[in-house]
Amino acid sequence: FRTLESLTLPDGVYGGTGHEFQHISDVSGVMNTLYSFRKQRPCLWLKDWYGELSEDSPDWYDGFDGEDIFDPDRIPFEIRLVAAGSRIGYRWESRDDHPCEAIWLDPEPDLDSSDSDYDEYIEELQEIEGQVDIFRGFHQPPT
């Protein structure tokens, strides 16, 4: 039998790529399920997966710039997977690249593991953390 190498679920499937969530709180369960798929099939990486909060969601709110002009691209209502070395997580991001802090699904790698693996993890972790700016301290959209 061949091994599953790719998994693409359409947005109409709950948790599929591009799925619109009705509540911020729904995301963690879906992410844990996707993480389980990844743990069962390590070669399976859903790098193009994303989700977003539905504009019909009661959790949705409008973003305004300094002049009170609606700017929906500022609010982190998209969800993307992130990886630092072998560690997998996800984070909320705005359309104009302002992410929240990552929510990690894997524990931090052991410092005693292969030096190159841990060094790669630290380097990629610093890059991910360095991308967080205005939403530092938030793991999901501020409410």
PDB file of N, CA and C in Angstrom, residues 1-5:
ATOM      1  N   PHE A   1       0.830  -1.187   0.000  1.00  0.00           N
ATOM      2  CA  PHE A   1       0.000   0.000   0.000  1.00  0.00           C
ATOM      3  C   PHE A   1       0.871   1.246   0.000  1.00  0.00           C
ATOM      4  N   ARG A   2       0.394   2.252  -0.679  1.00  0.00           N
ATOM      5  CA  ARG A   2       1.111   3.526  -0.714  1.00  0.00           C
ATOM      6  C   ARG A   2       0.810   4.316   0.552  1.00  0.00           C
ATOM      7  N   THR A   3       1.746   5.135   0.948  1.00  0.00           N
ATOM      8  CA  THR A   3       1.585   5.984   2.113  1.00  0.00           C
ATOM      9  C   THR A   3       0.940   7.301   1.707  1.00  0.00           C
ATOM     10  N   LEU A   4       0.048   7.783   2.542  1.00  0.00           N
ATOM     11  CA  LEU A   4      -0.574   9.078   2.308  1.00  0.00           C
ATOM     12  C   LEU A   4       0.493  10.161   2.393  1.00  0.00           C
ATOM     13  N   GLU A   5       0.688  10.900   1.310  1.00  0.00           N
ATOM     14  CA  GLU A   5       1.707  11.940   1.268  1.00  0.00           C
ATOM     15  C   GLU A   5       1.115  13.335   1.248  1.00  0.00           C
TER      16      GLU A   5
END
